[in-house]
Coordinates of C-alpha atoms in Angstrom, one line a residue:
Chain A
M1 CA 26.1 -12.0 -53.3
T2 CA 23.7 -14.3 -55.2
I3 CA 21.6 -16.9 -53.4
A4 CA 23.6 -19.7 -54.9
T5 CA 27.0 -18.4 -53.6
T6 CA 25.3 -17.8 -50.2
A7 CA 24.1 -21.4 -50.1
T8 CA 27.5 -22.8 -51.0
D9 CA 29.2 -20.6 -48.5
L10 CA 26.8 -21.8 -45.8
L11 CA 27.3 -25.4 -46.7
R12 CA 31.1 -24.9 -46.5
R13 CA 30.8 -23.6 -43.0
H14 CA 28.4 -26.4 -42.0
P15 CA 29.9 -29.5 -43.6
S16 CA 27.8 -31.9 -41.4
V17 CA 24.7 -31.1 -43.6
L18 CA 26.6 -32.1 -46.7
I19 CA 28.0 -35.3 -45.1
G20 CA 24.6 -36.3 -43.7
A21 CA 22.9 -35.5 -47.0
A22 CA 25.5 -37.5 -49.0
I23 CA 25.1 -40.6 -46.8
L24 CA 21.3 -40.3 -46.9
C25 CA 21.3 -39.9 -50.7
A26 CA 23.5 -43.0 -51.0
I27 CA 21.1 -45.0 -48.8
M28 CA 18.1 -43.7 -50.7
V29 CA 19.7 -44.7 -54.1
I30 CA 20.5 -48.1 -52.8
T31 CA 17.0 -48.7 -51.5
A32 CA 15.3 -47.1 -54.5
F33 CA 17.2 -49.3 -56.9
A34 CA 17.0 -52.3 -54.6
P35 CA 15.9 -54.8 -57.4
W36 CA 19.2 -54.0 -59.2
I37 CA 21.5 -53.7 -56.1
A38 CA 20.2 -56.8 -54.3
T39 CA 21.9 -60.0 -55.4
H40 CA 19.0 -62.3 -54.6
D41 CA 15.2 -62.2 -54.2
P42 CA 14.9 -61.1 -50.5
M43 CA 12.1 -63.6 -50.0
A44 CA 13.7 -66.6 -51.8
I45 CA 14.2 -69.5 -49.4
D46 CA 17.2 -71.8 -49.9
P47 CA 17.4 -74.5 -47.2
M48 CA 20.7 -75.8 -48.5
V49 CA 22.6 -72.6 -47.4
R50 CA 21.1 -71.9 -44.0
L51 CA 23.0 -69.5 -41.6
R52 CA 26.1 -69.2 -43.8
G53 CA 28.8 -66.6 -43.2
F54 CA 30.2 -64.1 -45.7
S55 CA 30.8 -65.4 -49.2
A56 CA 31.1 -64.3 -52.8
S57 CA 27.5 -65.3 -53.5
H58 CA 26.0 -64.1 -50.2
W59 CA 27.9 -61.0 -49.3
L60 CA 26.5 -60.8 -45.7
G61 CA 25.7 -64.4 -45.4
T62 CA 22.2 -66.1 -45.1
D63 CA 19.6 -66.3 -42.4
A64 CA 17.9 -69.3 -40.8
L65 CA 15.8 -69.9 -43.9
G66 CA 18.7 -69.5 -46.3
R67 CA 17.6 -66.0 -47.4
D68 CA 20.3 -63.5 -48.5
V69 CA 20.9 -61.0 -45.7
W70 CA 22.4 -58.3 -48.0
S71 CA 19.3 -58.4 -50.3
R72 CA 16.9 -58.3 -47.3
A73 CA 18.8 -55.4 -45.7
V74 CA 18.7 -53.5 -49.0
Y75 CA 14.9 -54.0 -49.3
G76 CA 14.5 -53.4 -45.6
G77 CA 15.6 -49.8 -46.1
R78 CA 12.5 -49.0 -48.1
V79 CA 10.2 -49.5 -45.1
S80 CA 12.5 -47.5 -42.7
L81 CA 12.9 -44.5 -45.1
A82 CA 9.2 -44.5 -46.0
V83 CA 8.1 -44.5 -42.4
G84 CA 10.7 -41.9 -41.5
L85 CA 9.6 -39.5 -44.3
A86 CA 5.9 -40.1 -43.9
V87 CA 6.0 -39.5 -40.1
A88 CA 8.1 -36.4 -40.5
L89 CA 5.6 -35.0 -43.0
F90 CA 2.4 -35.9 -41.1
A91 CA 3.7 -35.1 -37.6
T92 CA 5.0 -31.6 -38.6
S93 CA 1.8 -30.7 -40.5
I94 CA -0.5 -31.8 -37.7
G95 CA 1.8 -30.4 -35.0
L96 CA 2.0 -27.1 -36.9
A97 CA -1.8 -26.8 -37.1
V98 CA -2.2 -27.7 -33.4
G99 CA 0.5 -25.3 -32.4
L100 CA -0.9 -22.4 -34.4
V101 CA -4.4 -22.9 -33.0
S102 CA -3.2 -23.0 -29.4
G103 CA -0.9 -20.1 -30.0
F104 CA -3.8 -17.9 -31.0
N105 CA -6.8 -19.2 -29.0
R106 CA -6.6 -19.3 -25.2
V107 CA -9.5 -21.8 -24.7
A108 CA -8.2 -24.2 -27.3
D109 CA -4.7 -23.7 -25.9
A110 CA -5.8 -24.8 -22.4
I111 CA -7.4 -28.0 -23.7
L112 CA -4.9 -28.9 -26.4
M113 CA -1.8 -28.4 -24.3
R114 CA -3.2 -30.6 -21.4
V115 CA -3.7 -33.3 -24.0
M116 CA -0.2 -32.8 -25.4
D117 CA 1.3 -32.9 -21.9
G118 CA -0.5 -36.2 -21.2
L119 CA 0.7 -37.7 -24.4
M120 CA 4.2 -36.7 -23.7
A121 CA 4.1 -38.1 -20.2
I122 CA 4.0 -41.6 -21.7
P123 CA 7.4 -42.7 -22.9
A124 CA 7.5 -42.6 -26.8
I125 CA 8.2 -46.2 -27.4
L126 CA 5.6 -47.4 -24.9
L127 CA 2.9 -45.2 -26.4
A128 CA 3.7 -46.5 -29.9
I129 CA 3.7 -50.1 -28.7
A130 CA 0.4 -49.6 -26.9
L131 CA -1.2 -48.0 -30.0
M132 CA 0.1 -50.9 -32.1
A133 CA -1.3 -53.4 -29.6
V134 CA -4.9 -52.4 -30.6
A135 CA -4.3 -52.0 -34.3
R136 CA -3.7 -54.5 -37.1
A137 CA 0.0 -54.6 -37.8
S138 CA 0.8 -52.8 -41.1
V139 CA 3.1 -50.1 -42.4
T140 CA 0.2 -47.6 -42.3
T141 CA -0.7 -48.3 -38.6
V142 CA 3.0 -48.0 -37.7
I143 CA 3.1 -44.6 -39.4
F144 CA -0.1 -43.6 -37.6
A145 CA 1.2 -44.7 -34.1
I146 CA 4.6 -42.9 -34.5
T147 CA 2.8 -39.8 -35.8
V148 CA 0.6 -39.7 -32.7
V149 CA 3.8 -39.9 -30.5
E150 CA 5.6 -37.1 -32.3
V151 CA 2.8 -34.5 -32.8
P152 CA 3.0 -33.0 -29.3
R153 CA 6.7 -32.2 -29.7
V154 CA 6.0 -30.1 -32.9
A155 CA 2.9 -28.6 -31.4
R156 CA 4.8 -27.3 -28.3
L157 CA 7.6 -25.9 -30.4
V158 CA 5.2 -24.1 -32.8
R159 CA 3.1 -22.7 -29.9
S160 CA 6.2 -21.2 -28.3
V161 CA 7.3 -19.6 -31.5
V162 CA 3.8 -18.1 -32.1
L163 CA 3.7 -16.8 -28.5
S164 CA 7.1 -15.1 -28.8
I165 CA 6.3 -13.6 -32.3
R166 CA 3.0 -12.2 -31.1
E167 CA 5.0 -10.2 -28.5
Q168 CA 7.2 -8.6 -31.1
A169 CA 6.7 -4.9 -31.6
Y170 CA 6.4 -5.1 -35.4
V171 CA 3.6 -7.7 -35.1
E172 CA 1.7 -5.6 -32.6
A173 CA 2.2 -2.6 -34.9
A174 CA 0.8 -4.6 -37.9
T175 CA -2.2 -5.5 -35.8
V176 CA -2.8 -2.0 -34.6
V177 CA -2.7 -0.6 -38.2
G178 CA -5.5 -3.0 -39.0
S179 CA -3.6 -5.8 -40.7
R180 CA -5.8 -8.8 -41.3
F181 CA -5.3 -11.9 -39.1
W182 CA -4.6 -14.2 -42.1
R183 CA -2.1 -11.7 -43.5
M184 CA -0.3 -11.6 -40.2
L185 CA -0.2 -15.4 -40.0
W186 CA 1.1 -15.6 -43.5
R187 CA 3.6 -12.7 -43.5
H188 CA 4.9 -12.9 -39.9
V189 CA 4.1 -16.0 -38.0
L190 CA 4.5 -18.8 -40.6
P191 CA 7.9 -17.6 -41.9
N192 CA 9.3 -17.6 -38.3
T193 CA 8.1 -21.2 -37.6
L194 CA 9.7 -22.5 -40.8
A195 CA 13.3 -22.8 -39.6
P196 CA 12.6 -24.5 -36.2
V197 CA 10.0 -26.8 -37.7
T198 CA 12.3 -27.9 -40.5
V199 CA 15.0 -28.8 -38.0
Q200 CA 12.5 -30.6 -35.8
A201 CA 11.2 -32.5 -38.9
T202 CA 14.7 -34.0 -39.5
Y203 CA 14.9 -35.1 -35.8
I204 CA 11.4 -36.6 -36.1
C205 CA 12.4 -38.5 -39.2
A206 CA 15.4 -40.0 -37.3
A207 CA 13.2 -40.8 -34.3
A208 CA 10.6 -42.4 -36.5
I209 CA 13.1 -44.6 -38.2
L210 CA 14.4 -45.7 -34.8
I211 CA 10.9 -46.3 -33.3
E212 CA 9.8 -48.3 -36.4
S213 CA 12.8 -50.6 -36.1
L214 CA 12.2 -51.0 -32.3
L215 CA 8.6 -51.8 -32.8
S216 CA 9.4 -54.4 -35.4
F217 CA 12.2 -55.8 -33.3
L218 CA 9.8 -56.3 -30.4
G219 CA 7.3 -57.9 -32.7
A220 CA 4.7 -55.1 -32.5
G221 CA 5.6 -53.3 -35.8
T222 CA 5.5 -54.0 -39.5
P223 CA 4.2 -57.5 -40.3
P224 CA 6.9 -60.1 -40.1
E225 CA 6.7 -61.0 -43.8
V226 CA 7.9 -57.5 -44.7
P227 CA 11.7 -57.4 -44.6
S228 CA 12.3 -54.3 -42.5
W229 CA 15.5 -53.8 -40.6
G230 CA 13.7 -54.3 -37.3
N231 CA 12.1 -57.5 -38.5
I232 CA 15.4 -59.0 -39.9
M233 CA 17.0 -58.3 -36.5
A234 CA 14.0 -59.8 -34.6
E235 CA 14.4 -63.0 -36.7
G236 CA 18.1 -63.0 -36.0
R237 CA 17.7 -63.0 -32.2
T238 CA 17.4 -66.8 -31.9
Y239 CA 20.6 -67.4 -34.0
F240 CA 22.6 -64.5 -32.6
Q241 CA 25.3 -66.7 -31.1
I242 CA 25.7 -68.7 -34.2
S243 CA 25.6 -65.9 -36.8
P244 CA 25.8 -62.4 -35.1
W245 CA 25.7 -60.7 -38.5
L246 CA 22.0 -61.4 -38.9
I247 CA 21.5 -58.6 -36.3
L248 CA 24.7 -56.6 -36.7
A249 CA 24.3 -56.0 -40.5
P250 CA 20.8 -54.5 -40.5
G251 CA 21.7 -52.8 -37.2
L252 CA 24.6 -51.0 -38.8
F253 CA 22.5 -50.0 -41.8
L254 CA 19.9 -48.6 -39.4
A255 CA 22.5 -46.7 -37.2
T256 CA 24.2 -45.2 -40.3
T257 CA 20.8 -43.9 -41.6
V258 CA 19.8 -42.4 -38.3
L259 CA 23.3 -40.9 -38.0
A260 CA 23.0 -39.3 -41.4
V261 CA 19.6 -37.8 -40.6
N262 CA 20.8 -36.5 -37.3
L263 CA 23.9 -34.9 -38.9
M264 CA 21.6 -33.1 -41.3
G265 CA 19.5 -32.0 -38.4
D266 CA 22.4 -30.6 -36.4
G267 CA 23.9 -28.9 -39.5
L268 CA 20.5 -27.4 -40.4
R269 CA 20.0 -26.1 -36.9
D270 CA 23.4 -24.4 -36.9
M271 CA 22.7 -23.0 -40.3
L272 CA 19.2 -21.7 -39.7
D273 CA 19.7 -20.5 -36.1
P274 CA 23.2 -19.0 -35.5
S275 CA 22.2 -18.0 -32.0
I276 CA 21.9 -21.7 -31.0
A277 CA 25.0 -22.6 -33.0
R278 CA 27.1 -20.3 -30.8
R279 CA 25.8 -21.9 -27.7
M280 CA 25.9 -25.5 -28.7
Chain B
M1 CA 8.0 -21.7 -1.5
F2 CA 5.3 -23.8 0.1
S3 CA 2.7 -22.4 -2.2
F4 CA 4.9 -23.1 -5.2
I5 CA 5.2 -26.8 -4.2
A6 CA 1.4 -26.9 -3.7
R7 CA 0.7 -25.3 -7.1
R8 CA 3.2 -27.6 -8.8
L9 CA 1.6 -30.7 -7.2
L10 CA -1.9 -29.5 -8.3
A11 CA -0.6 -29.0 -11.8
T12 CA 0.2 -32.7 -12.1
I13 CA -3.4 -33.7 -11.6
P14 CA -4.7 -32.7 -15.1
V15 CA -1.7 -34.3 -16.7
L16 CA -2.3 -37.6 -14.9
G17 CA -6.0 -37.3 -15.8
V18 CA -5.1 -37.0 -19.5
V19 CA -2.7 -39.9 -19.2
A20 CA -5.5 -42.0 -17.6
L21 CA -7.9 -41.0 -20.4
V22 CA -5.3 -41.9 -23.1
V23 CA -4.4 -45.2 -21.5
F24 CA -8.1 -46.1 -21.1
G25 CA -9.0 -44.8 -24.6
I26 CA -6.3 -46.8 -26.4
L27 CA -8.2 -50.0 -25.5
H28 CA -11.8 -48.8 -25.7
L29 CA -11.7 -46.5 -28.7
S30 CA -9.7 -48.9 -30.9
P31 CA -11.4 -50.2 -34.0
G32 CA -12.5 -53.8 -33.5
D33 CA -14.0 -55.5 -30.5
P34 CA -11.6 -56.2 -27.6
A35 CA -13.9 -58.9 -26.3
A36 CA -13.7 -60.7 -29.6
L37 CA -10.0 -60.3 -29.7
I38 CA -9.5 -61.6 -26.2
A39 CA -12.0 -64.5 -26.7
G40 CA -9.9 -65.7 -29.6
D41 CA -10.5 -66.5 -33.3
H42 CA -12.7 -69.6 -32.6
A43 CA -15.0 -68.2 -30.0
T44 CA -18.8 -68.5 -30.5
P45 CA -20.9 -65.3 -30.3
Q46 CA -22.1 -66.5 -26.9
Q47 CA -18.5 -66.7 -25.6
V48 CA -17.7 -63.3 -27.0
A49 CA -20.8 -61.9 -25.2
A50 CA -19.8 -63.6 -22.0
M51 CA -16.3 -62.1 -22.3
R52 CA -17.8 -58.7 -23.0
S53 CA -19.9 -58.7 -19.8
K54 CA -17.0 -60.2 -17.8
L55 CA -14.8 -57.3 -18.8
G56 CA -17.7 -54.8 -18.2
L57 CA -17.6 -53.8 -21.9
D58 CA -21.4 -53.8 -22.1
Q59 CA -21.6 -50.8 -19.8
P60 CA -21.7 -47.2 -21.1
L61 CA -18.2 -45.9 -21.8
W62 CA -18.2 -43.2 -19.2
E63 CA -19.3 -45.7 -16.5
Q64 CA -16.5 -48.0 -17.5
F65 CA -14.0 -45.2 -17.2
G66 CA -15.4 -44.1 -13.9
A67 CA -15.2 -47.7 -12.5
W68 CA -11.7 -48.1 -13.8
I69 CA -10.5 -44.8 -12.3
W70 CA -12.1 -45.6 -9.0
S71 CA -10.3 -48.9 -8.8
V72 CA -7.0 -47.4 -9.9
L73 CA -7.3 -44.8 -7.2
H74 CA -7.7 -47.7 -4.7
G75 CA -4.5 -49.3 -6.0
E76 CA -6.4 -51.9 -8.0
L77 CA -5.2 -52.4 -11.6
G78 CA -7.4 -55.3 -12.5
I79 CA -6.8 -59.0 -13.3
S80 CA -4.5 -60.2 -16.0
I81 CA -6.5 -61.9 -18.8
F82 CA -3.6 -64.2 -19.6
S83 CA -2.4 -65.4 -16.2
N84 CA -5.5 -64.6 -14.1
Q85 CA -3.4 -62.9 -11.5
P86 CA -3.8 -59.3 -10.1
V87 CA -1.9 -56.9 -12.3
T88 CA -0.4 -55.2 -9.2
R89 CA 1.1 -58.6 -8.2
L90 CA 2.6 -59.2 -11.7
I91 CA 4.1 -55.7 -11.6
G92 CA 5.5 -56.2 -8.1
Q93 CA 7.3 -59.4 -9.2
R94 CA 8.9 -57.5 -12.1
L95 CA 9.9 -54.3 -10.3
E96 CA 13.3 -55.2 -9.0
P97 CA 15.2 -55.8 -12.3
T98 CA 13.8 -52.6 -13.8
I99 CA 14.6 -50.4 -10.8
A100 CA 18.1 -52.0 -10.6
L101 CA 18.8 -51.4 -14.3
T102 CA 17.5 -47.8 -14.2
I103 CA 19.6 -46.9 -11.1
T104 CA 22.8 -48.5 -12.3
T105 CA 22.4 -46.9 -15.7
T106 CA 21.8 -43.4 -14.2
I107 CA 24.8 -43.8 -11.9
V108 CA 27.2 -45.0 -14.6
T109 CA 26.0 -42.4 -17.0
V110 CA 26.3 -39.4 -14.7
L111 CA 29.7 -40.5 -13.3
L112 CA 31.1 -40.9 -16.9
A113 CA 29.2 -38.2 -18.8
V114 CA 29.5 -35.2 -16.5
P115 CA 33.4 -35.3 -16.2
I116 CA 33.6 -35.9 -20.0
G117 CA 31.5 -32.9 -20.6
V118 CA 33.5 -30.7 -18.2
I119 CA 36.8 -31.8 -19.8
A120 CA 35.4 -31.1 -23.3
A121 CA 34.3 -27.6 -22.2
W122 CA 37.7 -26.9 -20.5
R123 CA 39.5 -28.1 -23.7
A124 CA 37.0 -26.5 -26.1
G125 CA 38.1 -26.5 -29.7
T126 CA 40.8 -29.1 -29.2
W127 CA 40.8 -32.7 -30.5
I128 CA 39.5 -33.9 -27.1
D129 CA 36.5 -31.6 -27.5
R130 CA 35.9 -32.7 -31.0
S131 CA 36.1 -36.4 -30.2
V132 CA 33.6 -36.0 -27.3
M133 CA 31.2 -34.2 -29.6
S134 CA 31.6 -36.8 -32.3
F135 CA 30.8 -39.5 -29.7
A136 CA 27.8 -37.5 -28.7
V137 CA 26.4 -37.5 -32.2
L138 CA 27.2 -41.3 -32.6
G139 CA 25.6 -42.0 -29.2
F140 CA 22.3 -40.4 -30.4
S141 CA 22.2 -42.4 -33.5
F142 CA 23.0 -45.9 -32.3
P143 CA 19.8 -47.6 -31.2
V144 CA 19.9 -49.3 -27.8
F145 CA 19.5 -52.8 -29.3
V146 CA 22.3 -52.3 -31.8
V147 CA 24.7 -51.1 -29.1
G148 CA 23.5 -54.0 -26.9
Y149 CA 24.2 -56.7 -29.5
L150 CA 27.5 -55.1 -30.4
L151 CA 28.5 -55.2 -26.7
I152 CA 27.4 -58.8 -26.4
Y153 CA 29.3 -59.7 -29.5
V154 CA 32.6 -58.0 -28.5
V155 CA 32.7 -58.2 -24.7
S156 CA 30.8 -61.5 -24.0
M157 CA 31.2 -63.7 -27.2
T158 CA 34.6 -62.6 -28.5
L159 CA 36.5 -61.6 -25.2
G160 CA 34.4 -63.8 -22.9
W161 CA 34.6 -61.2 -20.1
L162 CA 31.0 -61.0 -19.1
P163 CA 27.8 -63.1 -19.2
I164 CA 25.9 -62.9 -22.4
Q165 CA 22.4 -62.4 -21.1
G166 CA 20.2 -62.9 -18.0
Y167 CA 19.6 -61.4 -14.6
R168 CA 20.5 -62.3 -11.0
N169 CA 18.4 -61.1 -8.0
L170 CA 20.2 -58.9 -5.5
G171 CA 19.2 -61.5 -2.9
D172 CA 21.5 -64.0 -4.6
G173 CA 24.6 -62.0 -4.0
F174 CA 25.9 -58.6 -5.0
G175 CA 28.7 -59.8 -7.3
P176 CA 26.6 -61.8 -9.8
F177 CA 23.9 -59.1 -9.6
L178 CA 26.3 -56.4 -10.6
I179 CA 28.1 -58.4 -13.3
H180 CA 24.9 -59.1 -15.1
L181 CA 24.0 -55.4 -15.1
V182 CA 27.2 -54.1 -16.6
L183 CA 26.4 -54.5 -20.3
P184 CA 22.7 -53.7 -20.1
S185 CA 23.6 -50.4 -18.2
L186 CA 26.2 -49.5 -20.8
A187 CA 23.9 -50.3 -23.7
L188 CA 21.0 -48.4 -22.2
G189 CA 23.1 -45.5 -21.1
I190 CA 24.9 -44.7 -24.3
S191 CA 22.4 -42.2 -25.7
F192 CA 21.8 -40.8 -22.2
M193 CA 25.6 -40.3 -21.9
A194 CA 25.7 -38.5 -25.2
L195 CA 22.9 -36.2 -24.1
I196 CA 24.4 -35.4 -20.7
A197 CA 28.0 -34.9 -22.0
R198 CA 26.7 -32.5 -24.6
I199 CA 24.6 -30.4 -22.3
T200 CA 27.4 -30.4 -19.6
R201 CA 29.9 -29.1 -22.1
T202 CA 27.5 -26.4 -23.3
S203 CA 26.5 -25.1 -19.9
V204 CA 30.0 -25.2 -18.4
L205 CA 31.4 -23.5 -21.5
E206 CA 28.9 -20.7 -20.9
V207 CA 29.9 -20.3 -17.2
L208 CA 33.6 -20.3 -18.0
N209 CA 33.1 -17.0 -19.8
Q210 CA 31.9 -15.3 -16.6
D211 CA 33.9 -12.7 -14.7
Y212 CA 33.9 -14.7 -11.4
I213 CA 35.7 -17.5 -13.1
R214 CA 38.5 -15.1 -14.2
T215 CA 38.6 -13.8 -10.6
A216 CA 38.9 -17.3 -9.2
R217 CA 41.7 -18.1 -11.7
S218 CA 43.6 -14.9 -10.9
K219 CA 43.4 -15.4 -7.2
G220 CA 45.5 -18.5 -7.8
L221 CA 43.1 -21.4 -7.7
A222 CA 44.0 -24.5 -9.7
M223 CA 41.9 -25.2 -12.8
W224 CA 40.4 -28.3 -11.3
Q225 CA 39.3 -26.3 -8.3
V226 CA 37.7 -23.7 -10.5
L227 CA 35.9 -26.3 -12.6
L228 CA 34.7 -28.3 -9.6
Y229 CA 33.7 -25.6 -7.2
H230 CA 32.9 -22.6 -9.4
A231 CA 32.0 -23.7 -12.9
L232 CA 30.1 -27.0 -12.3
P233 CA 27.7 -25.8 -9.5
N234 CA 26.7 -22.8 -11.6
A235 CA 26.1 -25.0 -14.7
A236 CA 24.0 -27.5 -12.7
V237 CA 20.5 -26.4 -13.5
P238 CA 20.5 -27.3 -17.2
I239 CA 22.4 -30.5 -16.5
V240 CA 19.8 -31.6 -13.9
T241 CA 17.0 -30.8 -16.3
V242 CA 18.5 -33.0 -19.0
I243 CA 19.2 -35.8 -16.5
G244 CA 15.5 -35.7 -15.8
V245 CA 14.6 -35.7 -19.5
G246 CA 17.1 -38.5 -20.0
I247 CA 15.4 -40.7 -17.3
A248 CA 12.2 -40.4 -19.4
V249 CA 14.1 -41.6 -22.5
L250 CA 15.6 -44.3 -20.3
I251 CA 12.2 -45.7 -19.3
G252 CA 11.5 -46.2 -23.0
G253 CA 14.9 -47.8 -23.5
V254 CA 14.4 -50.2 -20.6
V255 CA 11.7 -52.0 -22.6
V256 CA 14.2 -52.8 -25.4
T257 CA 17.2 -53.4 -23.2
E258 CA 15.3 -56.0 -21.2
S259 CA 14.4 -57.8 -24.4
V260 CA 18.0 -57.8 -25.7
F261 CA 19.5 -59.0 -22.4
A262 CA 16.6 -61.3 -21.4
I263 CA 16.0 -59.4 -18.1
P264 CA 12.6 -60.3 -16.5
G265 CA 11.5 -56.7 -15.7
L266 CA 8.5 -54.4 -16.4
G267 CA 9.6 -53.8 -20.0
R268 CA 9.6 -57.5 -20.7
L269 CA 6.2 -57.7 -19.0
V270 CA 4.6 -55.0 -21.2
V271 CA 6.1 -56.5 -24.4
D272 CA 4.8 -60.0 -23.5
S273 CA 1.4 -58.5 -22.6
I274 CA 1.2 -56.8 -26.0
L275 CA 2.0 -59.9 -27.9
S276 CA -0.7 -61.8 -25.9
R277 CA -3.1 -58.7 -25.9
D278 CA -3.4 -58.7 -22.2
Y279 CA -5.0 -55.3 -21.9
P280 CA -5.2 -54.8 -18.1
V281 CA -1.5 -55.5 -17.8
I282 CA -0.7 -53.1 -20.6
Q283 CA -2.8 -50.4 -19.0
G284 CA -1.2 -50.9 -15.6
V285 CA 2.4 -50.8 -16.8
L286 CA 1.7 -47.7 -18.9
L287 CA 0.1 -45.9 -15.9
I288 CA 3.1 -46.8 -13.7
F289 CA 5.7 -45.6 -16.3
A290 CA 3.7 -42.4 -16.9
G291 CA 3.4 -41.8 -13.2
V292 CA 7.1 -42.2 -12.7
Y293 CA 7.8 -39.8 -15.5
V294 CA 5.4 -37.1 -14.1
G295 CA 6.9 -37.7 -10.6
I296 CA 10.5 -37.2 -11.9
N297 CA 9.6 -34.0 -13.6
L298 CA 8.0 -32.7 -10.4
L299 CA 11.1 -33.6 -8.5
I300 CA 13.3 -31.7 -11.0
D301 CA 11.2 -28.6 -10.7
L302 CA 11.6 -28.7 -6.9
L303 CA 15.3 -29.3 -7.3
Y304 CA 15.7 -26.1 -9.3
V305 CA 14.9 -24.1 -6.2
A306 CA 17.4 -26.0 -4.1
L307 CA 20.2 -25.7 -6.8
D308 CA 19.7 -22.1 -7.9
P309 CA 18.9 -19.6 -5.2
R310 CA 18.2 -17.0 -7.9
I311 CA 15.0 -18.9 -8.9
R312 CA 12.1 -17.7 -6.8
Y313 CA 8.5 -18.7 -7.2

């Protein structure tokens, strides 16, 4: 069987990866081509049409400043997706490094894991808010804050994989016959971390998108002038009882995106680790 | 058994130490001068210097940390910069709503999610099972505040069944107190329910394959008896673990839920403090939340021994 047919066969048996990927692709295309898909300038203020409902010219109505909600939601996806992907990338690379070091070095392990435990003892959202409290609000600091929150989860996972791989007879055999450390790392340890870390990366991406919107919603995230989903919802709070769609529209965009990423994560997990798939 | 409890208690000390370092470090290692931030944009250099010595920021870092830890150990969390009140008093005033919300959410969640998970496991592979699992994926993906506003929109604004926002003290009567907690508990509990329903299904499913379940069935017990007395107790350990993990997630969700439903609890306090950069309050609330989290994990580890006699330390 060629690799291509194996891949299509796997996808057929795990349709949630396909569904998730399809939704995510659609959202990525919409946000990437935002200037063409948005019907208005997301920043353009029009005091004559404040807080309007759905109409042909404003598909999802307008906000308190007369800005077009559909256009703002389309542009808002850019921030969410950028934060999600950036955090997934940074958190997994740093977490991989920390996990490898503590998996191989006992002294470093003792120190690093205590730090990771301490970081994980503070609820994720609170730690992120606290980090944002001392930093200047920008997309970069949001990415930094959420990365700090997510690194321990990857580090713990990688460490446990390293420890279990080192116990394996074939790795011990390789060490005994004089295989170099770096060769063992490259040939045996890293390939085994690949599957769980990939799955973890998708979950981190979903979590990062959620936390970014929560931070912005609470007023401690991306600067208010950037139209992110959380910011649009935060501005809509005052007018929720007059026009609920100010919050519900970006909220549904957000939920759909997170759902798509989670579906991909679940599907990938089942695909890459059949032993878990049977249990879940 | 006793030595296990003692060792487990000792193991929490380094974790709490790191938490204290992190909470302290967030303020003191941040770029920028906290004294200048607190003094405000229009402060003169003299005012900034006065603020710095008032906060003890002119002392060496390790001395500040020592002094801070010493007062924390004595139950002193400092004075709020914004309201000039002791942080412990501010926290005390906000404790009731948060505790009430957490408890009602946990009760509602466990009462709904465990039976749902058991039924899904019993009817594994059917449409019941599939809809429970779909709900679980949906529950994970819908953020607390989106669920909260959806509930307010449908239940309060459209149907008019429940109050939109707000909180009533338990002292003002049990009815109003409970009515104001229904929607917040449901919103906060949704991802928690998804988590618990899913893990209950998985672990009950695993137990249902065991020989003693077949024995129980063949000696003539009804299915509900088998599920309740034989399957569920043996599946309890992973469920309890996840309930513990879930409470940690819940603590984070409380912050958001309180903002959505205008509940004057600890979550609201920490958000307000961050917006006004009231560092002593932020530190105090973070410490409390982290302490509760560590405490719950400790409790769960101890519960294992009670729930599963096979586990010996």
